[in-house]
Amino acid sequence: MKIIKSISHMRKQVLMWKKKGLSVAIVPTMGFFHKGHLSLMRAAGSRADRVVVSLFVNPAQFGPNEDLNRYPRDFERDAKMAEATGVNCLFCPDAKDIYPPGFQTWIRVEELSQGLCGTSRPEHFCGVATIVAKLFIIVQPNMAIFGQKDFQQLQVIRRMVKDLNMPVRIIAHHIVREPDGLALSSRNTYLNVKERESAPALFQALKIAEKMVVRGNLSVPEIIRAVKRHIQSFNNTKIDYVFLGHPESLRPCQKIVGESLLALAVWVGKTRLIDNTLLKPQVNHANRKDKSKDL
Ligand code: PAF
């Protein structure tokens, strides 16, 4: 596996691959790899001839009081894990090369960046969109793989790619979980023993909502109430938001009529966790009212 720090070296490497007709996938990361990252890397390897994993803790996506300085880092361990997973190149640029003095060009995906995580993290998605755009310009991948845990991020990036005509296929990868349902995240390492016990509350709440929908309860207020009640029954939890709405527009809905996104952000102690699921009403439940009219 090649470890590349310089932007020009990265460009040359990709050019060589492209000249040979090889396809390239990128997995953008901030490092401190866990099984979720490895799963993204394997998915990339199964689709493309060459896999680039970028490792860059992007200062632009952290707010002033967020965890940039304490974000977990272990380069040696990450490099070993990526190599063992078959990654061809680990791209780990310096912040001074990505954001040189005088840098002033930002990408803002207007509507999709607001609401959900954008409410408590107003500049976050501007930082994400800008770094992902830069990575796409430097690496020129045919495809990019993103985890579905950061659902809003995925939609922001999809919109950016569409709006800016970027020739990159965006592939969403399913959420990888611990045996008790906790979605894998580098930030899970912040949790102490007691907080870790409360952390599966998010997954359990999503399951409660899924069951309600399968049983035909399509009332948004009732589902949100049940989700909140479950999370609040755990120690050390504080809800940031519970969102139920359209998965593409990310606008909230009053009633579930088709596939809907249920997304959560919850503080567990000092750690903010996110998770989500797509609620799929059964066709007979979704149409029940209309059908009864026909009879
Ligand atoms: O999901 C992440 O780890 C980051 O937001 C990303 C996409 C690597 C951009 O820094």
Short mmCIF file of C-alpha atoms and ligand atoms in Angstrom, two decimals:
data_model
loop_
_atom_site.label_atom_id
_atom_site.label_comp_id
_atom_site.label_asym_id
_atom_site.label_seq_id
_atom_site.Cartn_x
_atom_site.Cartn_y
_atom_site.Cartn_z
CA MET A 1 0.00 0.00 0.00
CA LYS A 2 1.32 3.45 -0.91
CA ILE A 3 1.15 6.21 1.68
CA ILE A 4 0.91 9.54 -0.11
CA LYS A 5 1.00 12.95 1.58
CA SER A 6 1.51 15.30 -1.31
CA ILE A 7 -1.36 16.46 -3.52
CA SER A 8 0.78 16.44 -6.69
CA HIS A 9 2.04 12.92 -5.97
CA MET A 10 -1.53 11.75 -5.47
CA ARG A 11 -2.56 13.28 -8.81
CA LYS A 12 0.36 11.55 -10.61
CA GLN A 13 -0.53 8.19 -9.09
CA VAL A 14 -4.16 8.42 -10.24
CA LEU A 15 -3.09 9.57 -13.71
CA MET A 16 -0.93 6.45 -14.04
CA TRP A 17 -3.85 4.21 -13.07
CA LYS A 18 -6.24 6.01 -15.40
CA LYS A 19 -3.78 5.67 -18.33
CA LYS A 20 -3.92 1.91 -17.80
CA GLY A 21 -7.74 2.06 -17.92
CA LEU A 22 -8.14 1.20 -14.22
CA SER A 23 -11.17 2.44 -12.27
CA VAL A 24 -10.64 4.23 -8.96
CA ALA A 25 -12.82 4.33 -5.83
CA ILE A 26 -12.27 6.71 -2.93
CA VAL A 27 -13.32 6.16 0.68
CA PRO A 28 -13.06 9.55 2.43
CA THR A 29 -12.35 9.16 6.17
CA MET A 30 -11.07 11.02 9.21
CA GLY A 31 -9.20 7.92 10.40
CA PHE A 32 -9.25 5.94 13.64
CA PHE A 33 -10.59 3.02 11.67
CA HIS A 34 -13.17 0.56 12.92
CA LYS A 35 -15.04 -2.29 11.26
CA GLY A 36 -17.40 0.20 9.59
CA HIS A 37 -14.50 1.84 7.74
CA LEU A 38 -13.08 -1.55 6.77
CA SER A 39 -16.45 -2.54 5.38
CA LEU A 40 -16.47 0.65 3.23
CA MET A 41 -12.95 -0.18 2.01
CA ARG A 42 -13.95 -3.74 1.09
CA ALA A 43 -17.06 -2.46 -0.72
CA ALA A 44 -14.79 -0.09 -2.69
CA GLY A 45 -12.40 -2.94 -3.52
CA SER A 46 -15.22 -5.10 -4.83
CA ARG A 47 -16.31 -2.36 -7.25
CA ALA A 48 -13.15 -0.66 -8.48
CA ASP A 49 -9.67 -1.70 -9.68
CA ARG A 50 -7.89 0.65 -7.27
CA VAL A 51 -8.94 1.95 -3.82
CA VAL A 52 -7.77 5.25 -2.34
CA VAL A 53 -8.62 5.91 1.31
CA SER A 54 -8.20 9.51 2.35
CA LEU A 55 -7.32 10.13 5.98
CA PHE A 56 -7.74 13.76 6.96
CA VAL A 57 -9.22 15.14 10.16
CA ASN A 58 -10.87 18.10 8.49
CA PRO A 59 -10.72 21.17 10.76
CA ALA A 60 -13.30 22.99 8.62
CA GLN A 61 -16.13 20.68 9.67
CA PHE A 62 -15.66 21.15 13.42
CA GLY A 63 -17.37 24.00 15.24
CA PRO A 64 -15.42 26.21 17.69
CA ASN A 65 -16.49 24.20 20.76
CA GLU A 66 -16.35 20.78 19.15
CA ASP A 67 -13.92 17.88 19.50
CA LEU A 68 -11.27 18.66 16.82
CA ASN A 69 -8.38 18.48 19.27
CA ARG A 70 -9.50 15.35 21.05
CA TYR A 71 -10.72 13.53 17.90
CA PRO A 72 -9.05 10.09 18.14
CA ARG A 73 -5.97 9.58 15.95
CA ASP A 74 -3.61 6.59 15.47
CA PHE A 75 -1.89 6.74 12.12
CA GLU A 76 0.27 3.59 12.50
CA ARG A 77 -2.70 1.44 13.45
CA ASP A 78 -4.85 2.93 10.64
CA ALA A 79 -2.13 2.30 8.03
CA LYS A 80 -1.81 -1.35 9.10
CA MET A 81 -5.57 -1.88 9.03
CA ALA A 82 -5.99 -0.26 5.59
CA GLU A 83 -3.11 -2.30 4.14
CA ALA A 84 -4.53 -5.55 5.56
CA THR A 85 -7.89 -4.69 3.93
CA GLY A 86 -6.31 -4.42 0.48
CA VAL A 87 -6.31 -0.62 0.09
CA ASN A 88 -3.93 0.53 -2.67
CA CYS A 89 -3.24 4.02 -1.41
CA LEU A 90 -3.68 5.92 1.84
CA PHE A 91 -3.86 9.64 1.05
CA CYS A 92 -3.12 11.73 4.13
CA PRO A 93 -2.51 15.36 3.16
CA ASP A 94 -1.43 18.08 5.59
CA ALA A 95 -3.97 20.70 6.65
CA LYS A 96 -1.58 23.43 5.44
CA ASP A 97 -1.71 22.00 1.91
CA ILE A 98 -5.48 21.53 1.89
CA TYR A 99 -6.17 24.98 3.37
CA PRO A 100 -3.12 27.09 2.44
CA PRO A 101 -2.89 30.71 3.59
CA GLY A 102 -5.40 32.80 1.67
CA PHE A 103 -7.85 29.92 1.18
CA GLN A 104 -11.35 31.39 0.68
CA THR A 105 -13.43 29.10 -1.53
CA TRP A 106 -16.24 27.19 0.15
CA ILE A 107 -19.02 24.94 -1.06
CA ARG A 108 -22.39 25.39 0.55
CA VAL A 109 -25.30 23.06 -0.22
CA GLU A 110 -27.96 25.47 0.92
CA GLU A 111 -31.14 23.73 2.07
CA LEU A 112 -29.94 20.21 2.78
CA SER A 113 -27.29 21.55 5.16
CA GLN A 114 -29.94 23.10 7.39
CA GLY A 115 -32.04 21.23 9.92
CA LEU A 116 -31.12 17.92 11.57
CA CYS A 117 -27.38 18.09 12.38
CA GLY A 118 -27.13 21.48 10.64
CA THR A 119 -29.18 23.10 13.42
CA SER A 120 -26.60 22.50 16.15
CA ARG A 121 -23.62 22.37 13.70
CA PRO A 122 -24.31 25.33 11.33
CA GLU A 123 -20.96 25.27 9.45
CA HIS A 124 -20.42 21.51 9.53
CA PHE A 125 -21.75 20.58 6.08
CA CYS A 126 -20.01 23.48 4.39
CA GLY A 127 -16.74 22.02 5.76
CA VAL A 128 -17.73 18.52 4.65
CA ALA A 129 -18.82 19.54 1.14
CA THR A 130 -15.66 21.59 0.62
CA ILE A 131 -13.24 18.84 1.66
CA VAL A 132 -15.12 16.16 -0.29
CA ALA A 133 -15.13 18.39 -3.41
CA LYS A 134 -11.37 18.95 -2.99
CA LEU A 135 -10.76 15.22 -2.60
CA PHE A 136 -12.81 14.52 -5.73
CA ILE A 137 -10.84 17.13 -7.69
CA ILE A 138 -7.48 15.78 -6.49
CA VAL A 139 -8.21 12.04 -6.75
CA GLN A 140 -10.68 12.13 -9.68
CA PRO A 141 -12.35 8.89 -8.57
CA ASN A 142 -14.96 7.07 -10.64
CA MET A 143 -16.89 6.36 -7.46
CA ALA A 144 -16.94 7.25 -3.76
CA ILE A 145 -18.30 5.19 -0.89
CA PHE A 146 -20.00 6.79 2.13
CA GLY A 147 -21.63 5.21 5.18
CA GLN A 148 -25.37 5.66 5.58
CA LYS A 149 -25.00 6.49 9.27
CA ASP A 150 -24.26 10.09 8.26
CA PHE A 151 -27.43 10.22 6.18
CA GLN A 152 -27.60 14.00 5.89
CA GLN A 153 -23.94 14.10 4.82
CA LEU A 154 -24.72 11.53 2.12
CA GLN A 155 -27.59 13.65 0.76
CA VAL A 156 -25.51 16.85 0.90
CA ILE A 157 -22.77 15.14 -1.13
CA ARG A 158 -25.22 13.62 -3.61
CA ARG A 159 -26.73 17.08 -4.18
CA MET A 160 -23.30 18.71 -4.57
CA VAL A 161 -22.22 16.10 -7.13
CA LYS A 162 -25.43 16.62 -9.08
CA ASP A 163 -25.37 20.41 -8.91
CA LEU A 164 -21.69 20.69 -9.88
CA ASN A 165 -21.80 17.94 -12.55
CA MET A 166 -19.03 15.99 -10.84
CA PRO A 167 -18.42 12.70 -12.69
CA VAL A 168 -18.35 10.61 -9.50
CA ARG A 169 -20.81 7.84 -8.61
CA ILE A 170 -21.87 8.08 -4.97
CA ILE A 171 -22.42 4.72 -3.33
CA ALA A 172 -24.18 4.44 0.04
CA HIS A 173 -23.04 1.67 2.35
CA HIS A 174 -25.23 0.14 5.08
CA ILE A 175 -24.64 1.01 8.74
CA VAL A 176 -22.28 -1.39 10.51
CA ARG A 177 -23.28 -2.09 14.13
CA GLU A 178 -22.01 -3.61 17.36
CA PRO A 179 -23.84 -6.80 18.43
CA ASP A 180 -26.14 -4.69 20.69
CA GLY A 181 -27.04 -2.40 17.78
CA LEU A 182 -24.83 0.62 18.49
CA ALA A 183 -23.74 2.08 15.15
CA LEU A 184 -19.94 2.00 14.81
CA SER A 185 -18.28 5.39 15.08
CA SER A 186 -14.80 6.61 15.98
CA ARG A 187 -16.52 8.75 18.64
CA ASN A 188 -17.79 5.64 20.48
CA THR A 189 -14.32 5.52 22.08
CA TYR A 190 -15.29 8.62 24.13
CA LEU A 191 -18.01 6.67 26.00
CA ASN A 192 -17.29 5.49 29.54
CA VAL A 193 -18.72 2.18 30.81
CA LYS A 194 -22.02 3.67 32.05
CA GLU A 195 -22.49 5.75 28.90
CA ARG A 196 -21.76 2.74 26.72
CA GLU A 197 -24.62 0.95 28.48
CA SER A 198 -26.99 3.77 27.48
CA ALA A 199 -25.73 4.07 23.89
CA PRO A 200 -27.89 1.27 22.37
CA ALA A 201 -30.94 3.42 23.26
CA LEU A 202 -30.74 4.97 19.78
CA PHE A 203 -30.87 1.68 17.92
CA GLN A 204 -33.61 0.35 20.19
CA ALA A 205 -35.69 3.48 19.59
CA LEU A 206 -35.31 3.05 15.82
CA LYS A 207 -36.51 -0.55 16.15
CA ILE A 208 -39.56 0.57 18.17
CA ALA A 209 -40.45 3.01 15.38
CA GLU A 210 -39.95 0.36 12.69
CA LYS A 211 -42.33 -1.99 14.55
CA MET A 212 -44.97 0.75 14.93
CA VAL A 213 -44.87 1.40 11.19
CA VAL A 214 -45.01 -2.30 10.29
CA ARG A 215 -48.09 -2.61 12.53
CA GLY A 216 -49.72 0.24 10.63
CA ASN A 217 -49.17 3.21 12.95
CA LEU A 218 -48.15 5.96 10.51
CA SER A 219 -48.64 8.90 12.87
CA VAL A 220 -45.49 11.02 13.01
CA PRO A 221 -46.25 12.62 16.42
CA GLU A 222 -46.92 9.20 17.98
CA ILE A 223 -43.75 7.66 16.56
CA ILE A 224 -41.63 10.65 17.65
CA ARG A 225 -43.19 10.50 21.13
CA ALA A 226 -42.41 6.78 21.47
CA VAL A 227 -38.83 7.28 20.26
CA LYS A 228 -38.23 10.15 22.69
CA ARG A 229 -39.79 8.27 25.60
CA HIS A 230 -37.52 5.29 25.03
CA ILE A 231 -34.33 7.34 24.76
CA GLN A 232 -35.21 9.44 27.80
CA SER A 233 -35.64 6.29 29.89
CA PHE A 234 -31.83 5.79 29.72
CA ASN A 235 -29.33 7.47 32.05
CA ASN A 236 -27.02 10.19 30.69
CA THR A 237 -29.05 10.80 27.52
CA LYS A 238 -30.12 14.17 26.14
CA ILE A 239 -31.92 14.37 22.81
CA ASP A 240 -30.55 16.84 20.26
CA TYR A 241 -33.19 16.01 17.64
CA VAL A 242 -35.58 13.33 16.43
CA PHE A 243 -36.39 13.89 12.76
CA LEU A 244 -39.00 12.11 10.68
CA GLY A 245 -39.37 13.20 7.09
CA HIS A 246 -38.58 12.80 3.45
CA PRO A 247 -35.24 11.02 2.84
CA GLU A 248 -34.25 13.15 -0.17
CA SER A 249 -35.57 16.63 0.60
CA LEU A 250 -34.94 16.18 4.36
CA ARG A 251 -38.17 18.10 5.00
CA PRO A 252 -40.22 16.91 7.98
CA CYS A 253 -43.54 15.23 7.31
CA GLN A 254 -46.80 15.06 9.30
CA LYS A 255 -47.80 11.59 8.15
CA ILE A 256 -45.85 8.69 6.75
CA VAL A 257 -46.98 8.11 3.17
CA GLY A 258 -43.92 6.46 1.60
CA GLU A 259 -40.40 5.51 2.63
CA SER A 260 -39.42 7.98 5.36
CA LEU A 261 -36.23 8.83 7.18
CA LEU A 262 -36.13 8.59 10.96
CA ALA A 263 -32.88 10.22 12.11
CA LEU A 264 -31.65 10.85 15.66
CA ALA A 265 -28.90 12.78 17.37
CA VAL A 266 -28.52 12.14 21.08
CA TRP A 267 -25.96 13.27 23.62
CA VAL A 268 -24.80 10.35 25.75
CA GLY A 269 -22.81 12.10 28.42
CA LYS A 270 -20.52 14.46 26.48
CA THR A 271 -20.63 12.39 23.29
CA ARG A 272 -23.08 13.19 20.53
CA LEU A 273 -24.23 10.03 18.71
CA ILE A 274 -26.27 9.84 15.51
CA ASP A 275 -28.23 7.01 13.92
CA ASN A 276 -31.07 6.53 11.46
CA THR A 277 -33.32 4.11 9.66
CA LEU A 278 -35.64 4.19 6.66
CA LEU A 279 -39.21 3.47 7.72
CA LYS A 280 -41.08 1.51 5.09
CA PRO A 281 -44.86 1.43 5.50
CA GLN A 282 -46.43 -1.83 4.30
CA VAL A 283 -48.32 -1.17 1.07
CA ASN A 284 -51.62 -2.44 2.54
CA HIS A 285 -51.27 -0.08 5.54
CA ALA A 286 -50.25 2.91 3.42
CA ASN A 287 -53.27 2.40 1.13
CA ARG A 288 -55.77 1.20 3.72
CA LYS A 289 -57.66 4.51 3.93
CA ASP A 290 -57.93 4.93 0.17
CA LYS A 291 -58.98 1.31 -0.34
CA SER A 292 -61.73 1.52 2.26
CA LYS A 293 -63.10 4.51 0.31
CA ASP A 294 -63.33 2.35 -2.85
CA LEU A 295 -65.27 -0.43 -1.14
O1 PAF B 1 -17.69 11.09 7.39
C1 PAF B 1 -16.55 11.53 7.61
O2 PAF B 1 -15.69 10.86 8.18
C2 PAF B 1 -16.20 12.94 7.16
O3 PAF B 1 -17.27 13.80 7.30
C3 PAF B 1 -15.64 12.98 5.72
C4 PAF B 1 -16.67 12.55 4.70
C5 PAF B 1 -14.41 12.09 5.61
C6 PAF B 1 -15.23 14.40 5.36
O4 PAF B 1 -14.23 14.87 6.20
#
